[in-house]
mmCIF file of C-alpha atoms and ligand atoms in Angstrom:
data_model
loop_
_atom_site.group_PDB
_atom_site.id
_atom_site.type_symbol
_atom_site.label_atom_id
_atom_site.label_comp_id
_atom_site.label_asym_id
_atom_site.label_seq_id
_atom_site.Cartn_x
_atom_site.Cartn_y
_atom_site.Cartn_z
ATOM 1 C CA UNK H 1 -65.406 -65.757 110.453
ATOM 2 C CA UNK H 2 -62.174 -67.022 111.320
ATOM 3 C CA UNK H 3 -63.795 -70.167 112.404
ATOM 4 C CA UNK H 4 -64.798 -70.849 108.786
ATOM 5 C CA UNK H 5 -61.268 -70.060 107.436
ATOM 6 C CA UNK H 6 -59.705 -72.555 109.605
ATOM 7 C CA UNK H 7 -61.968 -75.234 108.690
ATOM 8 C CA UNK H 8 -61.490 -74.175 104.888
ATOM 9 C CA UNK H 9 -57.516 -74.533 105.762
ATOM 10 C CA UNK H 10 -58.297 -78.048 107.354
ATOM 11 C CA UNK H 11 -60.389 -79.405 104.734
ATOM 12 C CA UNK H 12 -57.802 -78.613 101.784
ATOM 13 C CA UNK H 13 -54.874 -80.286 103.794
ATOM 14 C CA UNK H 14 -56.851 -83.440 104.669
ATOM 15 C CA UNK H 15 -57.672 -84.025 101.174
ATOM 16 C CA UNK H 16 -54.014 -82.915 100.172
ATOM 17 C CA UNK H 17 -52.591 -85.233 102.816
ATOM 18 C CA UNK H 18 -55.134 -88.166 102.057
ATOM 19 C CA UNK H 19 -54.433 -87.860 98.418
ATOM 20 C CA UNK H 20 -50.215 -87.810 98.965
ATOM 21 C CA UNK H 21 -50.829 -91.187 100.949
ATOM 22 C CA UNK H 22 -52.727 -92.696 97.620
ATOM 23 C CA UNK H 23 -49.827 -91.984 95.674
ATOM 24 C CA UNK H 24 -47.402 -93.359 98.118
ATOM 25 C CA UNK H 25 -49.437 -96.613 99.030
ATOM 26 C CA UNK H 26 -49.525 -97.121 95.037
ATOM 27 C CA UNK H 27 -46.218 -96.992 94.604
ATOM 28 C CA UNK H 28 -45.157 -99.340 97.604
ATOM 29 C CA UNK H 29 -47.974 -101.937 95.952
ATOM 30 C CA UNK H 30 -47.084 -101.654 92.581
ATOM 31 C CA UNK H 31 -43.570 -100.462 92.172
ATOM 32 C CA UNK H 32 -41.890 -101.819 95.295
ATOM 33 C CA UNK H 33 -44.324 -104.773 95.603
ATOM 34 C CA UNK H 34 -44.041 -104.829 98.840
ATOM 35 C CA UNK H 35 -47.301 -105.473 100.853
ATOM 36 C CA UNK H 36 -46.396 -104.599 104.099
ATOM 37 C CA UNK H 37 -44.794 -101.112 103.495
ATOM 38 C CA UNK H 38 -48.451 -100.527 101.395
ATOM 39 C CA UNK H 39 -50.241 -101.657 104.227
ATOM 40 C CA UNK H 40 -48.446 -99.097 106.294
ATOM 41 C CA UNK H 41 -49.418 -96.104 104.194
ATOM 42 C CA UNK H 42 -53.025 -97.550 104.084
ATOM 43 C CA UNK H 43 -53.114 -97.670 107.841
ATOM 44 C CA UNK H 44 -51.970 -94.214 107.881
ATOM 45 C CA UNK H 45 -54.575 -93.063 105.414
ATOM 46 C CA UNK H 46 -57.302 -94.860 107.805
ATOM 47 C CA UNK H 47 -56.123 -93.121 111.031
ATOM 48 C CA UNK H 48 -55.528 -89.893 109.209
ATOM 49 C CA UNK H 49 -59.848 -90.195 108.160
ATOM 50 C CA UNK H 50 -60.732 -91.233 111.766
ATOM 51 C CA UNK H 51 -58.680 -88.619 113.135
ATOM 52 C CA UNK H 52 -60.282 -85.920 111.074
ATOM 53 C CA UNK H 53 -63.818 -87.998 111.475
ATOM 54 C CA UNK H 54 -63.826 -86.576 115.079
ATOM 55 C CA UNK H 55 -64.364 -82.936 113.961
ATOM 56 C CA UNK H 56 -67.558 -81.427 112.560
ATOM 57 C CA UNK H 57 -68.182 -82.702 109.177
ATOM 58 C CA UNK H 58 -70.760 -80.256 108.184
ATOM 59 C CA UNK H 59 -68.164 -77.612 108.867
ATOM 60 C CA UNK H 60 -65.467 -79.074 106.904
ATOM 61 C CA UNK H 61 -67.655 -79.126 103.961
ATOM 62 C CA UNK H 62 -69.253 -75.822 104.448
ATOM 63 C CA UNK H 63 -65.565 -74.240 104.653
ATOM 64 C CA UNK H 64 -64.804 -75.662 101.352
ATOM 65 C CA UNK H 65 -64.552 -73.028 98.398
ATOM 66 C CA UNK H 66 -62.655 -74.177 95.592
ATOM 67 C CA UNK H 67 -63.962 -71.838 93.088
ATOM 68 C CA UNK H 68 -63.144 -68.883 95.297
ATOM 69 C CA UNK H 69 -59.531 -70.389 95.773
ATOM 70 C CA UNK H 70 -56.883 -67.961 95.111
ATOM 71 C CA UNK H 71 -54.276 -70.734 94.763
ATOM 72 C CA UNK H 72 -56.306 -72.812 92.252
ATOM 73 C CA UNK H 73 -54.200 -72.896 89.099
ATOM 74 C CA UNK H 74 -51.180 -71.496 90.668
ATOM 75 C CA UNK H 75 -48.404 -73.773 89.571
ATOM 76 C CA UNK H 76 -44.617 -73.671 90.513
ATOM 77 C CA UNK H 77 -41.912 -74.912 87.726
ATOM 78 C CA UNK H 78 -41.644 -78.989 87.754
ATOM 79 C CA UNK H 79 -45.125 -79.522 89.694
ATOM 80 C CA UNK H 80 -46.528 -82.753 88.273
ATOM 81 C CA UNK H 81 -43.376 -83.366 86.294
ATOM 82 C CA UNK H 82 -41.921 -86.507 87.939
ATOM 83 C CA UNK H 83 -39.911 -88.538 85.791
ATOM 84 C CA UNK H 84 -39.983 -91.720 88.095
ATOM 85 C CA UNK H 85 -42.500 -93.586 90.337
ATOM 86 C CA UNK H 86 -39.837 -93.136 93.069
ATOM 87 C CA UNK H 87 -40.110 -89.207 92.633
ATOM 88 C CA UNK H 88 -43.910 -89.247 92.396
ATOM 89 C CA UNK H 89 -43.338 -91.065 96.058
ATOM 90 C CA UNK H 90 -41.092 -88.620 97.322
ATOM 91 C CA UNK H 91 -42.992 -85.592 96.237
ATOM 92 C CA UNK H 92 -46.039 -87.278 97.793
ATOM 93 C CA UNK H 93 -44.076 -87.753 100.959
ATOM 94 C CA UNK H 94 -43.045 -84.491 100.889
ATOM 95 C CA UNK H 95 -46.708 -83.119 100.616
ATOM 96 C CA UNK H 96 -48.250 -85.452 103.127
ATOM 97 C CA UNK H 97 -45.911 -84.065 105.863
ATOM 98 C CA UNK H 98 -46.409 -80.735 105.125
ATOM 99 C CA UNK H 99 -50.184 -81.323 104.667
ATOM 100 C CA UNK H 100 -50.183 -82.660 108.225
ATOM 101 C CA UNK H 101 -47.986 -79.976 110.110
ATOM 102 C CA UNK H 102 -50.542 -77.507 108.713
ATOM 103 C CA UNK H 103 -53.231 -79.532 109.963
ATOM 104 C CA UNK H 104 -51.935 -80.188 113.391
ATOM 105 C CA UNK H 105 -51.412 -76.320 113.889
ATOM 106 C CA UNK H 106 -55.106 -75.534 112.624
ATOM 107 C CA UNK H 107 -56.687 -78.449 114.549
ATOM 108 C CA UNK H 108 -55.229 -77.400 117.556
ATOM 109 C CA UNK H 109 -57.902 -74.682 118.380
ATOM 110 C CA UNK H 110 -60.657 -76.730 117.730
ATOM 111 C CA UNK H 111 -59.131 -80.269 119.462
ATOM 112 C CA UNK H 112 -55.927 -80.740 121.260
ATOM 113 C CA UNK H 113 -56.427 -84.572 121.283
ATOM 114 C CA UNK H 114 -56.843 -84.673 117.356
ATOM 115 C CA UNK H 115 -53.982 -82.440 116.677
ATOM 116 C CA UNK H 116 -51.693 -84.504 119.123
ATOM 117 C CA UNK H 117 -53.058 -87.632 116.817
ATOM 118 C CA UNK H 118 -51.962 -85.883 113.789
ATOM 119 C CA UNK H 119 -48.488 -85.155 115.169
ATOM 120 C CA UNK H 120 -48.371 -88.621 115.709
ATOM 121 C CA UNK H 121 -49.258 -89.665 112.275
ATOM 122 C CA UNK H 122 -46.540 -87.024 111.009
ATOM 123 C CA UNK H 123 -43.717 -88.632 112.785
ATOM 124 C CA UNK H 124 -45.007 -91.911 111.293
ATOM 125 C CA UNK H 125 -44.911 -90.655 107.818
ATOM 126 C CA UNK H 126 -41.507 -89.742 108.085
ATOM 127 C CA UNK H 127 -40.379 -93.178 109.307
ATOM 128 C CA UNK H 128 -42.357 -94.843 106.340
ATOM 129 C CA UNK H 129 -40.823 -92.620 103.834
ATOM 130 C CA UNK H 130 -37.356 -93.572 105.582
ATOM 131 C CA UNK H 131 -38.124 -97.137 105.372
ATOM 132 C CA UNK H 132 -39.715 -97.223 101.720
ATOM 133 C CA UNK H 133 -36.754 -95.243 100.394
ATOM 134 C CA UNK H 134 -33.907 -97.496 102.140
ATOM 135 C CA UNK H 135 -35.594 -100.549 101.094
ATOM 136 C CA UNK H 136 -36.715 -99.455 97.623
ATOM 137 C CA UNK H 137 -33.373 -97.824 96.053
ATOM 138 C CA UNK H 138 -30.921 -100.962 96.940
ATOM 139 C CA UNK H 139 -33.439 -103.386 95.750
ATOM 140 C CA UNK H 140 -33.602 -101.601 92.346
ATOM 141 C CA UNK H 141 -29.883 -101.307 92.182
ATOM 142 C CA UNK H 142 -29.569 -105.297 93.057
ATOM 143 C CA UNK H 143 -32.505 -106.112 90.466
ATOM 144 C CA UNK H 144 -30.218 -105.254 87.613
ATOM 145 C CA UNK H 145 -27.802 -107.742 88.377
ATOM 146 C CA UNK H 146 -27.776 -111.243 86.482
ATOM 147 C CA UNK H 147 -24.483 -112.676 87.366
ATOM 148 C CA UNK H 148 -22.919 -112.501 90.969
ATOM 149 C CA UNK H 149 -19.408 -113.400 91.630
ATOM 150 C CA UNK H 150 -17.882 -114.505 94.975
ATOM 151 C CA UNK H 151 -14.225 -113.752 95.186
ATOM 152 C CA UNK H 152 -13.118 -116.080 98.248
ATOM 153 C CA UNK H 153 -9.606 -115.301 99.192
ATOM 154 C CA UNK H 154 -7.541 -114.086 101.611
ATOM 155 C CA UNK H 155 -4.635 -112.966 99.462
ATOM 156 C CA UNK H 156 -5.151 -108.991 98.546
ATOM 157 C CA UNK H 157 -3.596 -109.340 95.071
ATOM 158 C CA UNK H 158 -5.585 -112.329 94.337
ATOM 159 C CA UNK H 159 -9.143 -110.590 95.419
ATOM 160 C CA UNK H 160 -8.158 -107.448 93.477
ATOM 161 C CA UNK H 161 -6.874 -109.384 90.129
ATOM 162 C CA UNK H 162 -10.075 -111.548 90.257
ATOM 163 C CA UNK H 163 -12.062 -108.731 90.662
ATOM 164 C CA UNK H 164 -11.073 -106.810 87.783
ATOM 165 C CA UNK H 165 -11.177 -110.111 85.415
ATOM 166 C CA UNK H 166 -14.625 -110.972 86.577
ATOM 167 C CA UNK H 167 -15.920 -107.159 85.902
ATOM 168 C CA UNK H 168 -14.194 -107.192 82.432
ATOM 169 C CA UNK H 169 -15.857 -110.444 81.992
ATOM 170 C CA UNK H 170 -19.477 -109.116 82.584
ATOM 171 C CA UNK H 171 -19.922 -109.764 86.239
ATOM 172 C CA UNK H 172 -22.649 -107.269 87.400
ATOM 173 C CA UNK H 173 -21.959 -107.726 90.975
ATOM 174 C CA UNK H 174 -18.669 -108.872 93.029
ATOM 175 C CA UNK H 175 -18.619 -109.897 96.305
ATOM 176 C CA UNK H 176 -15.369 -109.566 98.477
ATOM 177 C CA UNK H 177 -15.459 -112.872 100.976
ATOM 178 C CA UNK H 178 -12.220 -113.076 102.755
ATOM 179 C CA UNK H 179 -12.519 -115.029 106.059
ATOM 180 C CA UNK H 180 -9.429 -114.697 107.691
ATOM 181 C CA UNK H 181 -7.853 -111.259 106.885
ATOM 182 C CA UNK H 182 -7.167 -109.119 109.837
ATOM 183 C CA UNK H 183 -9.472 -106.192 109.709
ATOM 184 C CA UNK H 184 -6.843 -103.645 108.972
ATOM 185 C CA UNK H 185 -5.726 -105.435 105.777
ATOM 186 C CA UNK H 186 -9.416 -106.297 105.098
ATOM 187 C CA UNK H 187 -10.335 -102.548 105.264
ATOM 188 C CA UNK H 188 -7.469 -101.665 102.862
ATOM 189 C CA UNK H 189 -8.483 -104.252 100.346
ATOM 190 C CA UNK H 190 -11.951 -103.500 100.309
ATOM 191 C CA UNK H 191 -11.265 -99.629 99.574
ATOM 192 C CA UNK H 192 -9.310 -101.044 96.256
ATOM 193 C CA UNK H 193 -11.837 -103.712 95.558
ATOM 194 C CA UNK H 194 -14.739 -100.736 95.984
ATOM 195 C CA UNK H 195 -12.829 -98.762 93.391
ATOM 196 C CA UNK H 196 -12.242 -101.285 90.742
ATOM 197 C CA UNK H 197 -15.638 -102.259 90.922
ATOM 198 C CA UNK H 198 -16.741 -98.888 90.475
ATOM 199 C CA UNK H 199 -14.386 -98.177 87.680
ATOM 200 C CA UNK H 200 -15.782 -101.315 85.635
ATOM 201 C CA UNK H 201 -19.576 -100.965 86.387
ATOM 202 C CA UNK H 202 -19.805 -103.673 88.931
ATOM 203 C CA UNK H 203 -21.749 -103.347 92.211
ATOM 204 C CA UNK H 204 -19.427 -104.229 95.167
ATOM 205 C CA UNK H 205 -20.428 -106.176 98.231
ATOM 206 C CA UNK H 206 -18.641 -106.862 101.438
ATOM 207 C CA UNK H 207 -19.307 -110.471 103.105
ATOM 208 C CA UNK H 208 -20.080 -110.680 106.668
ATOM 209 C CA UNK H 209 -19.123 -106.911 107.795
ATOM 210 C CA UNK H 210 -21.291 -103.850 107.788
ATOM 211 C CA UNK H 211 -18.447 -101.994 109.408
ATOM 212 C CA UNK H 212 -16.076 -102.548 106.522
ATOM 213 C CA UNK H 213 -18.706 -102.034 103.757
ATOM 214 C CA UNK H 214 -19.893 -98.612 105.408
ATOM 215 C CA UNK H 215 -16.466 -97.741 105.778
ATOM 216 C CA UNK H 216 -15.047 -98.509 102.611
ATOM 217 C CA UNK H 217 -17.747 -97.115 100.434
ATOM 218 C CA UNK H 218 -19.016 -100.451 99.199
ATOM 219 C CA UNK H 219 -22.462 -100.884 97.510
ATOM 220 C CA UNK H 220 -23.760 -103.429 99.850
ATOM 221 C CA UNK H 221 -23.049 -105.931 102.488
ATOM 222 C CA UNK H 222 -24.185 -109.813 102.842
ATOM 223 C CA UNK H 223 -24.995 -111.563 105.773
ATOM 224 C CA UNK H 224 -25.306 -114.921 106.965
ATOM 225 C CA UNK H 225 -27.289 -116.755 109.495
ATOM 226 C CA UNK H 226 -24.485 -116.267 112.026
ATOM 227 C CA UNK H 227 -23.896 -112.586 111.054
ATOM 228 C CA UNK H 228 -25.241 -109.510 112.287
ATOM 229 C CA UNK H 229 -29.053 -109.503 111.871
ATOM 230 C CA UNK H 230 -30.370 -107.258 108.762
ATOM 231 C CA UNK H 231 -31.867 -104.596 111.051
ATOM 232 C CA UNK H 232 -28.759 -103.805 113.328
ATOM 233 C CA UNK H 233 -26.854 -103.495 109.882
ATOM 234 C CA UNK H 234 -29.137 -101.396 108.465
ATOM 235 C CA UNK H 235 -28.680 -99.105 111.408
ATOM 236 C CA UNK H 236 -25.018 -98.872 110.737
ATOM 237 C CA UNK H 237 -25.033 -97.927 106.982
ATOM 238 C CA UNK H 238 -23.945 -94.459 106.463
ATOM 239 C CA UNK H 239 -25.770 -94.209 103.036
ATOM 240 C CA UNK H 240 -28.787 -96.574 101.701
ATOM 241 C CA UNK H 241 -26.874 -100.180 101.045
ATOM 242 C CA UNK H 242 -27.893 -103.352 99.381
ATOM 243 C CA UNK H 243 -28.248 -105.965 102.404
ATOM 244 C CA UNK H 244 -27.955 -109.382 101.520
ATOM 245 C CA UNK H 245 -29.475 -112.151 103.638
ATOM 246 C CA UNK H 246 -28.418 -116.290 103.039
ATOM 247 C CA UNK H 247 -31.588 -118.509 103.381
ATOM 248 C CA UNK H 248 -31.390 -122.507 103.116
ATOM 249 C CA UNK H 249 -35.009 -123.366 104.155
ATOM 250 C CA UNK H 250 -38.056 -122.407 104.417
ATOM 251 C CA UNK H 251 -38.122 -121.016 108.261
ATOM 252 C CA UNK H 252 -34.689 -119.110 107.458
ATOM 253 C CA UNK H 253 -36.568 -117.218 104.250
ATOM 254 C CA UNK H 254 -39.538 -116.344 106.503
ATOM 255 C CA UNK H 255 -37.486 -114.607 109.044
ATOM 256 C CA UNK H 256 -35.342 -112.987 106.444
ATOM 257 C CA UNK H 257 -38.685 -111.531 104.615
ATOM 258 C CA UNK H 258 -39.748 -110.303 107.804
ATOM 259 C CA UNK H 259 -36.324 -107.981 108.303
ATOM 260 C CA UNK H 260 -36.750 -106.917 104.721
ATOM 261 C CA UNK H 261 -33.292 -107.241 103.160
ATOM 262 C CA UNK H 262 -32.713 -105.703 99.743
ATOM 263 C CA UNK H 263 -32.160 -109.590 98.402
ATOM 264 C CA UNK H 264 -32.114 -113.036 99.837
ATOM 265 C CA UNK H 265 -29.655 -115.939 98.320
ATOM 266 C CA UNK H 266 -31.442 -119.234 97.945
ATOM 267 C CA UNK H 267 -29.110 -122.028 98.151
ATOM 268 C CA UNK H 268 -27.041 -124.360 97.913
ATOM 269 C CA UNK H 269 -28.964 -125.293 94.734
ATOM 270 C CA UNK H 270 -26.402 -128.009 93.863
ATOM 271 C CA UNK H 271 -23.260 -129.734 95.569
ATOM 272 C CA UNK H 272 -20.709 -126.967 96.022
ATOM 273 C CA UNK H 273 -16.811 -127.282 96.328
ATOM 274 C CA UNK H 274 -16.556 -123.970 98.126
ATOM 275 C CA UNK H 275 -18.745 -125.110 101.004
ATOM 276 C CA UNK H 276 -18.711 -129.029 101.034
ATOM 277 C CA UNK H 277 -20.471 -129.624 104.220
ATOM 278 C CA UNK H 278 -23.456 -127.600 103.500
ATOM 279 C CA UNK H 279 -26.599 -129.587 102.715
ATOM 280 C CA UNK H 280 -28.003 -128.994 99.218
ATOM 281 C CA UNK H 281 -31.122 -127.053 99.386
ATOM 282 C CA UNK H 282 -31.969 -127.876 95.944
ATOM 283 C CA UNK H 283 -33.983 -126.523 93.134
ATOM 284 C CA UNK H 284 -37.417 -127.202 94.830
ATOM 285 C CA UNK H 285 -36.492 -124.967 97.422
ATOM 286 C CA UNK H 286 -35.167 -122.189 95.040
ATOM 287 C CA UNK H 287 -38.834 -122.766 93.011
ATOM 288 C CA UNK H 288 -40.551 -122.202 96.202
ATOM 289 C CA UNK H 289 -38.348 -119.074 97.446
ATOM 290 C CA UNK H 290 -39.076 -117.731 94.079
ATOM 291 C CA UNK H 291 -42.990 -117.893 94.574
ATOM 292 C CA UNK H 292 -42.771 -116.653 98.348
ATOM 293 C CA UNK H 293 -40.544 -113.779 97.560
ATOM 294 C CA UNK H 294 -43.107 -112.425 94.603
ATOM 295 C CA UNK H 295 -45.183 -110.725 96.814
ATOM 296 C CA UNK H 296 -42.403 -109.053 99.095
ATOM 297 C CA UNK H 297 -40.555 -107.147 96.494
ATOM 298 C CA UNK H 298 -37.496 -108.667 98.182
ATOM 299 C CA UNK H 299 -35.057 -109.744 95.442
ATOM 300 C CA UNK H 300 -33.079 -113.040 95.038
ATOM 301 C CA UNK H 301 -30.017 -114.776 94.170
ATOM 302 C CA UNK H 302 -29.584 -118.254 93.605
ATOM 303 C CA UNK H 303 -26.259 -119.847 94.625
ATOM 304 C CA UNK H 304 -24.301 -123.105 95.520
ATOM 305 C CA UNK H 305 -22.307 -125.255 92.582
ATOM 306 C CA UNK H 306 -23.824 -123.138 89.752
ATOM 307 C CA UNK H 307 -21.848 -123.188 86.436
ATOM 308 C CA UNK H 308 -22.708 -122.331 82.741
ATOM 309 C CA UNK H 309 -23.812 -126.365 82.394
ATOM 310 C CA UNK H 310 -26.306 -126.353 84.890
ATOM 311 C CA UNK H 311 -27.272 -122.300 85.282
ATOM 312 C CA UNK H 312 -30.299 -123.194 82.546
ATOM 313 C CA UNK H 313 -32.152 -125.541 84.933
ATOM 314 C CA UNK H 314 -32.221 -122.650 87.438
ATOM 315 C CA UNK H 315 -33.327 -120.216 84.751
ATOM 316 C CA UNK H 316 -36.288 -122.360 83.794
ATOM 317 C CA UNK H 317 -37.217 -122.449 87.161
ATOM 318 C CA UNK H 318 -37.262 -118.551 87.339
ATOM 319 C CA UNK H 319 -34.437 -117.272 88.712
ATOM 320 C CA UNK H 320 -32.936 -114.127 87.110
ATOM 321 C CA UNK H 321 -29.915 -113.362 89.362
ATOM 322 C CA UNK H 322 -26.888 -116.380 90.155
ATOM 323 C CA UNK H 323 -24.020 -116.076 92.558
ATOM 324 C CA UNK H 324 -20.754 -118.062 91.527
ATOM 325 C CA UNK H 325 -17.686 -118.816 92.939
ATOM 326 C CA UNK H 326 -15.784 -121.624 91.834
ATOM 327 C CA UNK H 327 -16.754 -122.349 88.638
ATOM 328 C CA UNK H 328 -15.513 -118.756 87.713
ATOM 329 C CA UNK H 329 -12.678 -118.098 90.026
ATOM 330 C CA UNK H 330 -10.944 -121.283 89.767
ATOM 331 C CA UNK H 331 -11.387 -121.458 85.805
ATOM 332 C CA UNK H 332 -8.407 -120.877 83.620
ATOM 333 C CA UNK H 333 -9.645 -117.527 82.624
ATOM 334 C CA UNK H 334 -12.190 -115.995 85.076
ATOM 335 C CA UNK H 335 -13.153 -113.192 82.539
ATOM 336 C CA UNK H 336 -14.200 -115.703 79.935
ATOM 337 C CA UNK H 337 -16.144 -117.918 82.444
ATOM 338 C CA UNK H 338 -18.006 -114.994 83.280
ATOM 339 C CA UNK H 339 -18.817 -114.388 79.659
ATOM 340 C CA UNK H 340 -19.872 -118.061 79.276
ATOM 341 C CA UNK H 341 -22.399 -117.878 82.159
ATOM 342 C CA UNK H 342 -23.816 -114.302 81.135
ATOM 343 C CA UNK H 343 -24.169 -115.735 77.287
ATOM 344 C CA UNK H 344 -26.388 -118.636 78.377
ATOM 345 C CA UNK H 345 -28.516 -116.395 80.523
ATOM 346 C CA UNK H 346 -28.782 -113.938 77.637
ATOM 347 C CA UNK H 347 -29.377 -116.655 75.172
ATOM 348 C CA UNK H 348 -32.540 -117.825 77.576
ATOM 349 C CA UNK H 349 -33.710 -114.554 78.451
ATOM 350 C CA UNK H 350 -34.196 -113.553 74.994
ATOM 351 C CA UNK H 351 -35.425 -116.678 73.624
HETATM 352 C C1 LIG B 401 -24.697 -114.328 97.904
HETATM 353 C C2 LIG B 401 -24.139 -115.131 99.017
HETATM 354 N N1 LIG B 401 -25.016 -115.851 99.627
HETATM 355 C C3 LIG B 401 -24.676 -116.708 100.512
HETATM 356 C C4 LIG B 401 -23.484 -116.453 101.432
HETATM 357 C C5 LIG B 401 -23.214 -117.126 102.253
HETATM 358 O O1 LIG B 401 -23.296 -116.584 103.631
HETATM 359 P P1 LIG B 401 -22.806 -117.180 104.995
HETATM 360 O O2 LIG B 401 -23.869 -118.087 105.231
HETATM 361 O O3 LIG B 401 -22.951 -116.074 105.992
HETATM 362 O O4 LIG B 401 -21.520 -117.789 104.793
HETATM 363 P P2 LIG B 401 -20.203 -117.299 104.599
HETATM 364 O O5 LIG B 401 -19.802 -116.884 102.983
HETATM 365 O O6 LIG B 401 -20.080 -116.187 105.434
HETATM 366 O O7 LIG B 401 -19.200 -118.338 104.879
HETATM 367 C C6 LIG B 401 -22.549 -115.602 100.781
HETATM 368 N N2 LIG B 401 -21.335 -115.526 101.251
HETATM 369 N N3 LIG B 401 -22.808 -114.795 99.498
HETATM 370 C C1 3NM B 402 -20.595 -119.431 99.973
HETATM 371 C C2 3NM B 402 -21.583 -120.043 99.781
HETATM 372 N N1 3NM B 402 -22.888 -119.652 100.541
HETATM 373 C C3 3NM B 402 -23.737 -120.647 100.023
HETATM 374 C C4 3NM B 402 -24.955 -120.974 100.618
HETATM 375 O O1 3NM B 402 -25.884 -121.354 100.392
HETATM 376 O O2 3NM B 402 -25.391 -120.104 101.510
HETATM 377 S S1 3NM B 402 -23.100 -121.715 98.777
HETATM 378 C C5 3NM B 402 -21.663 -121.444 98.787
HETATM 379 C C6 3NM B 402 -20.742 -121.428 97.953
HETATM 380 C C7 3NM B 402 -20.799 -120.969 96.401
HETATM 381 O O3 3NM B 402 -19.563 -121.065 95.843
HETATM 382 P P1 3NM B 402 -19.733 -122.314 94.604
HETATM 383 O O4 3NM B 402 -20.129 -121.628 93.539
HETATM 384 O O5 3NM B 402 -18.407 -122.414 94.489
HETATM 385 O O6 3NM B 402 -20.449 -123.614 94.473
HETATM 386 MG MG1 MG B 403 -21.522 -115.019 106.512
#
């Protein structure tokens, strides 16, 4: 009799875990658009089926008694009321780990190797949930950006004044790029910069320095080819951060995609006065980059020599976000310069 009850519990939790994994896989595939994360959910589902397949299938089915299940029809408040796909994913992940725990305990008496395999799957499920949440949340926030302004200066007052004026002009995201400031001063400026951006509704990104970004409470960090790798930066974050990565050619792009940043910058699109020595990658690289990124869920921003006069060329190539430095920060009115670019983008995207 006990044996039957155990198999009944195993059957119910196997179905629960499989169904939860399907929800997680669909979220990764259709909401996050990331093949590698959806592939991991699929792999977990296959491994779970293989582990349970080692038990006697006849006993599992014989144990099933849905009509006699006293739990059928019992609903707790909010069950099945998910406002977003992300909430459905999180609820699925919770159901999955609970079901795997119940499975591992019940299978123990029948087969120790199967119980051990299920325990391994439970730990993989925790890691998958973490990787999905840390990737998808920041990407979703960054995807709302259209105009990303890079404030390049080592003068604290100038940085803060430019950040306010650009945010007032409609910049959705602002980067603090101070290449020659001592750490103590950089941290103090970063704290004020983050406050200004938050008050005016813009995302705050710190260039190069994950430590300063995390300590100042910024929304993200931008990393170049010579900066800390994306994987290492993620390990140092204190809360989910937007992590950007520069790319200038196909091989940098492939490596960047492997590390799953929140966005990659594609550039330089045109000749840039801010980095006069860098080789122009051109609009063909940007077009190719956009195609390649489409199946990864990684967001993008085009960069390099962008002005209100050439932005339409990029929009025609499919660009949805642009990063601009000199055309805004060197303009007589940075706020007006932001508005001009935003208006061009709005005009194109609505037409
Ligand atoms: C949005 C964005 N894209 C590219 C860069 C350049 O980063 P990197 O190559 O590390 O060069 P520096 O800006 O650090 O000199 C960026 N900062 N922002
Ligand atoms: C800082 C930077 N990085 C680039 C890259 O392609 O990695 S282009 C660039 C300069 C962007 O400034 P502007 O809008 O003045 O051209
Ligand atoms: Mg850098």
